[in-house]
Amino acid sequence: MLIYAGQVSEMLRAIRCDRKVSDRRRAPRVGLRAKVDMVTSPERPETAQVWIRNISLSGVGLLHCRKLAVGDTIVIRFPTADRKLLSVGCEVIHCQSIPNQFFRIGARFFGEPFGPTGLAKPEPLAAAPAPAAIPEPSIVIPA
């Protein structure tokens, strides 16, 4: 499934939930299954496709076939309806191995790319190396 940055922004601004006292999350999240490009390591950039598991105004849950280190900086690229890319910088806050050689990754956004003032400024769609495709997970993962 392809999802545009504008759709993500609208969806996240519409979320309402009752917060539990025990909930440590800064923002409510919504389950989502979509592929996006992720760029790792600013020093040696490598692009790969990852699955979004869930997303909130403050971060994103990803599914990837490679392990990432806590503290790593990554960039998630969301396409926009006008054929640009919204590049969102994130910090990896956890990475857990799950069955079938996948990793469940939690990443916190730098700033508020989908905040109340709308989307961050997208960049023109440039020719980039094709991302490494990731297979569809053959397991059911709870949100």
Short mmCIF file of N, CA and C in Angstrom, two decimals:
data_model
loop_
_atom_site.label_atom_id
_atom_site.label_comp_id
_atom_site.label_asym_id
_atom_site.label_seq_id
_atom_site.Cartn_x
_atom_site.Cartn_y
_atom_site.Cartn_z
N MET A 1 0.84 -1.18 0.00
CA MET A 1 0.00 0.00 0.00
C MET A 1 0.89 1.24 0.00
N LEU A 2 0.55 2.18 -0.87
CA LEU A 2 1.26 3.46 -0.93
C LEU A 2 0.45 4.47 -0.13
N ILE A 3 1.12 5.20 0.72
CA ILE A 3 0.45 6.24 1.50
C ILE A 3 1.20 7.54 1.32
N TYR A 4 0.45 8.60 1.12
CA TYR A 4 1.05 9.92 0.91
C TYR A 4 1.20 10.66 2.24
N ALA A 5 2.18 11.54 2.30
CA ALA A 5 2.44 12.32 3.51
C ALA A 5 1.21 13.09 3.96
N GLY A 6 0.47 13.66 3.03
CA GLY A 6 -0.74 14.41 3.37
C GLY A 6 -1.78 13.54 4.03
N GLN A 7 -1.92 12.29 3.57
CA GLN A 7 -2.86 11.36 4.19
C GLN A 7 -2.45 11.05 5.63
N VAL A 8 -1.15 10.86 5.84
CA VAL A 8 -0.65 10.58 7.19
C VAL A 8 -0.94 11.77 8.09
N SER A 9 -0.68 12.97 7.62
CA SER A 9 -0.90 14.17 8.40
C SER A 9 -2.36 14.32 8.80
N GLU A 10 -3.27 14.14 7.84
CA GLU A 10 -4.70 14.24 8.13
C GLU A 10 -5.14 13.18 9.14
N MET A 11 -4.67 11.97 8.96
CA MET A 11 -5.03 10.87 9.85
C MET A 11 -4.55 11.16 11.28
N LEU A 12 -3.32 11.62 11.43
CA LEU A 12 -2.77 11.86 12.76
C LEU A 12 -3.45 13.03 13.46
N ARG A 13 -3.83 14.05 12.72
CA ARG A 13 -4.53 15.18 13.35
C ARG A 13 -5.93 14.82 13.77
N ALA A 14 -6.52 13.78 13.18
CA ALA A 14 -7.88 13.37 13.50
C ALA A 14 -7.94 12.40 14.69
N ILE A 15 -6.82 11.88 15.13
CA ILE A 15 -6.81 10.89 16.22
C ILE A 15 -7.23 11.55 17.53
N ARG A 16 -8.13 10.90 18.20
CA ARG A 16 -8.54 11.31 19.54
C ARG A 16 -8.54 10.05 20.40
N CYS A 17 -8.07 10.15 21.62
CA CYS A 17 -8.12 9.00 22.51
C CYS A 17 -8.12 9.46 23.95
N ASP A 18 -8.62 8.59 24.81
CA ASP A 18 -8.55 8.83 26.24
C ASP A 18 -7.24 8.26 26.72
N ARG A 19 -6.43 9.08 27.35
CA ARG A 19 -5.11 8.63 27.81
C ARG A 19 -5.22 7.93 29.14
N LYS A 20 -4.55 6.81 29.27
CA LYS A 20 -4.47 6.09 30.53
C LYS A 20 -3.34 6.69 31.34
N VAL A 21 -3.48 6.67 32.65
CA VAL A 21 -2.44 7.19 33.52
C VAL A 21 -1.13 6.44 33.29
N SER A 22 -1.22 5.13 32.99
CA SER A 22 -0.02 4.32 32.83
C SER A 22 0.63 4.46 31.44
N ASP A 23 -0.01 5.17 30.54
CA ASP A 23 0.50 5.31 29.18
C ASP A 23 1.63 6.33 29.14
N ARG A 24 2.83 5.87 28.73
CA ARG A 24 3.99 6.75 28.68
C ARG A 24 4.14 7.43 27.32
N ARG A 25 3.33 7.09 26.37
CA ARG A 25 3.45 7.67 25.04
C ARG A 25 3.09 9.15 25.06
N ARG A 26 3.79 9.90 24.22
CA ARG A 26 3.53 11.34 24.13
C ARG A 26 2.33 11.65 23.24
N ALA A 27 2.02 10.73 22.34
CA ALA A 27 0.92 10.96 21.39
C ALA A 27 0.24 9.64 21.07
N PRO A 28 -1.07 9.67 20.82
CA PRO A 28 -1.76 8.43 20.44
C PRO A 28 -1.25 7.93 19.09
N ARG A 29 -1.28 6.63 18.92
CA ARG A 29 -0.79 6.06 17.65
C ARG A 29 -1.92 5.33 16.95
N VAL A 30 -1.71 5.12 15.66
CA VAL A 30 -2.68 4.40 14.85
C VAL A 30 -1.94 3.31 14.09
N GLY A 31 -2.55 2.14 14.01
CA GLY A 31 -1.98 1.04 13.24
C GLY A 31 -2.03 1.35 11.76
N LEU A 32 -1.00 0.97 11.06
CA LEU A 32 -0.91 1.28 9.63
C LEU A 32 -0.01 0.24 8.98
N ARG A 33 -0.35 -0.22 7.80
CA ARG A 33 0.49 -1.14 7.06
C ARG A 33 0.77 -0.53 5.70
N ALA A 34 1.97 0.04 5.55
CA ALA A 34 2.36 0.68 4.29
C ALA A 34 3.87 0.61 4.16
N LYS A 35 4.36 0.55 2.93
CA LYS A 35 5.80 0.57 2.68
C LYS A 35 6.26 1.99 2.43
N VAL A 36 7.42 2.31 2.99
CA VAL A 36 8.08 3.60 2.73
C VAL A 36 9.57 3.34 2.58
N ASP A 37 10.27 4.31 2.03
CA ASP A 37 11.72 4.21 1.95
C ASP A 37 12.34 4.75 3.23
N MET A 38 13.40 4.10 3.66
CA MET A 38 14.16 4.52 4.84
C MET A 38 15.62 4.65 4.42
N VAL A 39 16.26 5.75 4.84
CA VAL A 39 17.67 5.94 4.57
C VAL A 39 18.39 5.83 5.91
N THR A 40 19.42 4.98 5.93
CA THR A 40 20.19 4.78 7.16
C THR A 40 21.53 5.48 7.06
N SER A 41 22.16 5.67 8.18
CA SER A 41 23.53 6.16 8.30
C SER A 41 23.86 7.35 7.41
N PRO A 42 23.81 8.55 7.96
CA PRO A 42 24.16 9.73 7.16
C PRO A 42 25.58 9.65 6.58
N GLU A 43 26.49 8.95 7.27
CA GLU A 43 27.86 8.83 6.77
C GLU A 43 27.94 7.94 5.52
N ARG A 44 27.19 6.84 5.53
CA ARG A 44 27.15 5.91 4.38
C ARG A 44 25.69 5.58 4.08
N PRO A 45 24.99 6.50 3.42
CA PRO A 45 23.55 6.32 3.21
C PRO A 45 23.23 5.04 2.43
N GLU A 46 22.24 4.35 2.91
CA GLU A 46 21.73 3.15 2.26
C GLU A 46 20.21 3.23 2.33
N THR A 47 19.55 3.06 1.19
CA THR A 47 18.10 3.14 1.14
C THR A 47 17.50 1.74 1.11
N ALA A 48 16.45 1.55 1.90
CA ALA A 48 15.74 0.27 1.93
C ALA A 48 14.26 0.53 2.13
N GLN A 49 13.44 -0.39 1.66
CA GLN A 49 12.02 -0.29 1.94
C GLN A 49 11.75 -0.94 3.28
N VAL A 50 10.88 -0.28 4.07
CA VAL A 50 10.46 -0.81 5.37
C VAL A 50 8.94 -0.74 5.44
N TRP A 51 8.39 -1.54 6.33
CA TRP A 51 6.95 -1.52 6.58
C TRP A 51 6.67 -0.64 7.78
N ILE A 52 5.70 0.26 7.65
CA ILE A 52 5.21 0.99 8.81
C ILE A 52 4.20 0.09 9.51
N ARG A 53 4.35 -0.05 10.83
CA ARG A 53 3.42 -0.84 11.66
C ARG A 53 2.40 0.06 12.33
N ASN A 54 2.90 1.20 12.82
CA ASN A 54 2.03 2.18 13.46
C ASN A 54 2.74 3.53 13.40
N ILE A 55 1.96 4.59 13.62
CA ILE A 55 2.53 5.93 13.53
C ILE A 55 1.77 6.86 14.46
N SER A 56 2.47 7.86 14.97
CA SER A 56 1.86 8.89 15.82
C SER A 56 2.48 10.22 15.45
N LEU A 57 2.04 11.28 16.11
CA LEU A 57 2.63 12.59 15.85
C LEU A 57 4.09 12.66 16.29
N SER A 58 4.50 11.77 17.20
CA SER A 58 5.86 11.84 17.73
C SER A 58 6.80 10.74 17.24
N GLY A 59 6.29 9.72 16.55
CA GLY A 59 7.18 8.66 16.10
C GLY A 59 6.49 7.63 15.25
N VAL A 60 7.26 6.58 14.93
CA VAL A 60 6.78 5.56 14.01
C VAL A 60 7.30 4.19 14.44
N GLY A 61 6.48 3.17 14.24
CA GLY A 61 6.90 1.79 14.45
C GLY A 61 7.14 1.16 13.09
N LEU A 62 8.29 0.54 12.91
CA LEU A 62 8.70 -0.02 11.62
C LEU A 62 8.98 -1.50 11.72
N LEU A 63 8.95 -2.16 10.58
CA LEU A 63 9.36 -3.54 10.45
C LEU A 63 10.42 -3.59 9.36
N HIS A 64 11.58 -4.16 9.70
CA HIS A 64 12.72 -4.16 8.78
C HIS A 64 13.46 -5.48 8.88
N CYS A 65 14.15 -5.85 7.82
CA CYS A 65 14.88 -7.12 7.81
C CYS A 65 16.30 -6.99 8.36
N ARG A 66 16.70 -5.80 8.78
CA ARG A 66 18.03 -5.60 9.37
C ARG A 66 17.91 -4.95 10.74
N LYS A 67 18.87 -5.28 11.59
CA LYS A 67 18.92 -4.70 12.92
C LYS A 67 19.50 -3.30 12.85
N LEU A 68 18.92 -2.38 13.61
CA LEU A 68 19.45 -1.03 13.74
C LEU A 68 19.83 -0.81 15.20
N ALA A 69 20.81 0.02 15.43
CA ALA A 69 21.27 0.29 16.79
C ALA A 69 20.45 1.41 17.41
N VAL A 70 20.16 1.27 18.70
CA VAL A 70 19.50 2.34 19.44
C VAL A 70 20.38 3.58 19.35
N GLY A 71 19.77 4.71 19.04
CA GLY A 71 20.51 5.96 18.87
C GLY A 71 20.84 6.28 17.43
N ASP A 72 20.71 5.30 16.52
CA ASP A 72 20.96 5.56 15.10
C ASP A 72 20.01 6.63 14.59
N THR A 73 20.48 7.41 13.63
CA THR A 73 19.64 8.37 12.93
C THR A 73 19.22 7.76 11.61
N ILE A 74 17.92 7.82 11.33
CA ILE A 74 17.38 7.34 10.05
C ILE A 74 16.49 8.43 9.47
N VAL A 75 16.20 8.30 8.20
CA VAL A 75 15.29 9.22 7.53
C VAL A 75 14.22 8.39 6.83
N ILE A 76 12.97 8.70 7.14
CA ILE A 76 11.83 8.05 6.48
C ILE A 76 11.36 8.99 5.39
N ARG A 77 11.15 8.44 4.19
CA ARG A 77 10.72 9.27 3.06
C ARG A 77 9.28 8.94 2.70
N PHE A 78 8.40 9.93 2.89
CA PHE A 78 6.99 9.78 2.53
C PHE A 78 6.76 10.50 1.21
N PRO A 79 6.17 9.82 0.22
CA PRO A 79 5.85 10.53 -1.02
C PRO A 79 4.70 11.49 -0.78
N THR A 80 4.66 12.56 -1.56
CA THR A 80 3.55 13.52 -1.49
C THR A 80 2.74 13.40 -2.78
N ALA A 81 1.53 13.90 -2.73
CA ALA A 81 0.64 13.82 -3.90
C ALA A 81 1.18 14.59 -5.09
N ASP A 82 2.04 15.60 -4.84
CA ASP A 82 2.60 16.38 -5.95
C ASP A 82 3.99 15.88 -6.37
N ARG A 83 4.24 14.60 -6.15
CA ARG A 83 5.45 13.91 -6.60
C ARG A 83 6.74 14.47 -5.99
N LYS A 84 6.69 14.83 -4.73
CA LYS A 84 7.87 15.22 -3.98
C LYS A 84 8.04 14.22 -2.85
N LEU A 85 9.07 14.41 -2.07
CA LEU A 85 9.30 13.53 -0.92
C LEU A 85 9.36 14.36 0.36
N LEU A 86 8.68 13.89 1.38
CA LEU A 86 8.80 14.48 2.71
C LEU A 86 9.78 13.60 3.47
N SER A 87 10.97 14.11 3.73
CA SER A 87 12.01 13.37 4.45
C SER A 87 11.91 13.71 5.92
N VAL A 88 11.68 12.69 6.75
CA VAL A 88 11.47 12.88 8.17
C VAL A 88 12.61 12.22 8.94
N GLY A 89 13.40 13.02 9.64
CA GLY A 89 14.50 12.49 10.44
C GLY A 89 13.98 11.87 11.73
N CYS A 90 14.60 10.75 12.14
CA CYS A 90 14.17 10.02 13.33
C CYS A 90 15.38 9.48 14.07
N GLU A 91 15.17 9.20 15.35
CA GLU A 91 16.17 8.50 16.17
C GLU A 91 15.59 7.15 16.57
N VAL A 92 16.37 6.09 16.36
CA VAL A 92 15.94 4.75 16.75
C VAL A 92 15.95 4.68 18.28
N ILE A 93 14.80 4.32 18.88
CA ILE A 93 14.74 4.22 20.34
C ILE A 93 14.66 2.78 20.83
N HIS A 94 14.28 1.86 19.94
CA HIS A 94 14.39 0.44 20.28
C HIS A 94 14.39 -0.39 19.01
N CYS A 95 14.96 -1.58 19.11
CA CYS A 95 15.00 -2.52 17.99
C CYS A 95 14.97 -3.92 18.58
N GLN A 96 13.90 -4.66 18.28
CA GLN A 96 13.73 -5.99 18.84
C GLN A 96 13.62 -7.02 17.73
N SER A 97 14.31 -8.13 17.91
CA SER A 97 14.23 -9.24 16.97
C SER A 97 12.87 -9.92 17.15
N ILE A 98 12.24 -10.26 16.02
CA ILE A 98 10.99 -11.01 16.06
C ILE A 98 11.12 -12.20 15.12
N PRO A 99 10.20 -13.16 15.15
CA PRO A 99 10.32 -14.33 14.28
C PRO A 99 10.43 -13.98 12.80
N ASN A 100 10.92 -14.92 12.04
CA ASN A 100 11.08 -14.81 10.57
C ASN A 100 12.11 -13.77 10.16
N GLN A 101 13.12 -13.58 10.98
CA GLN A 101 14.27 -12.73 10.66
C GLN A 101 13.91 -11.28 10.38
N PHE A 102 12.94 -10.76 11.13
CA PHE A 102 12.58 -9.34 11.04
C PHE A 102 12.90 -8.66 12.36
N PHE A 103 12.92 -7.33 12.30
CA PHE A 103 13.16 -6.53 13.50
C PHE A 103 12.05 -5.49 13.63
N ARG A 104 11.54 -5.36 14.84
CA ARG A 104 10.54 -4.36 15.17
C ARG A 104 11.30 -3.15 15.71
N ILE A 105 11.14 -2.02 15.03
CA ILE A 105 11.91 -0.81 15.33
C ILE A 105 10.96 0.31 15.74
N GLY A 106 11.32 0.98 16.81
CA GLY A 106 10.59 2.18 17.22
C GLY A 106 11.50 3.38 17.01
N ALA A 107 10.98 4.41 16.37
CA ALA A 107 11.79 5.60 16.09
C ALA A 107 11.00 6.86 16.46
N ARG A 108 11.70 7.82 17.04
CA ARG A 108 11.11 9.09 17.45
C ARG A 108 11.45 10.14 16.40
N PHE A 109 10.43 10.89 15.96
CA PHE A 109 10.67 11.95 14.99
C PHE A 109 11.47 13.08 15.62
N PHE A 110 12.34 13.71 14.81
CA PHE A 110 12.97 14.96 15.20
C PHE A 110 11.96 16.06 14.84
N GLY A 111 11.53 16.83 15.79
CA GLY A 111 10.54 17.88 15.52
C GLY A 111 9.15 17.29 15.37
N GLU A 112 8.29 18.04 14.69
CA GLU A 112 6.90 17.63 14.47
C GLU A 112 6.57 17.72 12.99
N PRO A 113 6.98 16.73 12.19
CA PRO A 113 6.76 16.81 10.75
C PRO A 113 5.28 16.78 10.35
N PHE A 114 4.43 16.23 11.22
CA PHE A 114 3.00 16.16 10.93
C PHE A 114 2.21 16.98 11.94
N GLY A 115 2.83 18.00 12.50
CA GLY A 115 2.27 18.77 13.60
C GLY A 115 1.09 19.64 13.20
N PRO A 116 0.61 20.44 14.17
CA PRO A 116 -0.59 21.26 13.96
C PRO A 116 -0.44 22.31 12.87
N THR A 117 0.78 22.68 12.54
CA THR A 117 0.97 23.68 11.48
C THR A 117 1.02 23.04 10.10
N GLY A 118 0.80 21.73 10.03
CA GLY A 118 0.80 21.05 8.74
C GLY A 118 2.11 20.33 8.48
N LEU A 119 2.28 19.91 7.26
CA LEU A 119 3.45 19.15 6.88
C LEU A 119 4.71 20.01 6.84
N ALA A 120 5.82 19.36 7.15
CA ALA A 120 7.12 19.99 6.92
C ALA A 120 7.26 20.17 5.41
N LYS A 121 8.21 20.98 4.98
CA LYS A 121 8.38 21.27 3.55
C LYS A 121 8.97 20.06 2.82
N PRO A 122 8.22 19.52 1.84
CA PRO A 122 8.76 18.40 1.06
C PRO A 122 9.83 18.86 0.09
N GLU A 123 10.68 17.93 -0.32
CA GLU A 123 11.73 18.23 -1.28
C GLU A 123 11.35 17.63 -2.63
N PRO A 124 11.88 18.20 -3.73
CA PRO A 124 11.57 17.63 -5.05
C PRO A 124 12.01 16.18 -5.13
N LEU A 125 11.26 15.41 -5.88
CA LEU A 125 11.57 14.00 -6.07
C LEU A 125 12.79 13.90 -6.98
N ALA A 126 13.88 13.42 -6.43
CA ALA A 126 15.12 13.32 -7.19
C ALA A 126 15.39 11.87 -7.54
N ALA A 127 16.15 11.69 -8.58
CA ALA A 127 16.53 10.33 -8.94
C ALA A 127 17.43 9.78 -7.84
N ALA A 128 17.02 8.70 -7.25
CA ALA A 128 17.79 8.08 -6.16
C ALA A 128 17.94 6.61 -6.48
N PRO A 129 18.95 5.97 -5.90
CA PRO A 129 19.08 4.54 -6.14
C PRO A 129 17.85 3.81 -5.65
N ALA A 130 17.47 2.79 -6.36
CA ALA A 130 16.29 2.01 -5.99
C ALA A 130 16.51 1.36 -4.62
N PRO A 131 15.50 1.45 -3.76
CA PRO A 131 15.65 0.85 -2.44
C PRO A 131 15.62 -0.67 -2.53
N ALA A 132 16.29 -1.30 -1.59
CA ALA A 132 16.23 -2.76 -1.50
C ALA A 132 14.84 -3.14 -1.06
N ALA A 133 14.18 -3.99 -1.80
CA ALA A 133 12.83 -4.41 -1.46
C ALA A 133 12.85 -5.33 -0.26
N ILE A 134 11.83 -5.23 0.55
CA ILE A 134 11.72 -6.15 1.67
C ILE A 134 10.50 -7.02 1.43
N PRO A 135 10.61 -8.29 1.76
CA PRO A 135 9.47 -9.18 1.52
C PRO A 135 8.33 -8.84 2.47
N GLU A 136 7.12 -9.24 2.06
CA GLU A 136 6.00 -9.09 2.95
C GLU A 136 6.19 -10.04 4.11
N PRO A 137 5.98 -9.57 5.34
CA PRO A 137 6.14 -10.46 6.47
C PRO A 137 5.08 -11.56 6.42
N SER A 138 5.49 -12.76 6.77
CA SER A 138 4.55 -13.88 6.73
C SER A 138 4.04 -14.20 8.13
N ILE A 139 4.10 -13.21 9.01
CA ILE A 139 3.62 -13.40 10.36
C ILE A 139 2.63 -12.30 10.69
N VAL A 140 1.77 -12.54 11.64
CA VAL A 140 0.84 -11.54 12.09
C VAL A 140 1.45 -10.88 13.31
N ILE A 141 1.57 -9.56 13.25
CA ILE A 141 2.20 -8.81 14.33
C ILE A 141 1.15 -7.91 14.95
N PRO A 142 0.91 -8.05 16.25
CA PRO A 142 -0.07 -7.16 16.87
C PRO A 142 0.41 -5.71 16.83
N ALA A 143 -0.50 -4.80 16.67
CA ALA A 143 -0.16 -3.37 16.61
C ALA A 143 0.33 -2.86 17.93
#
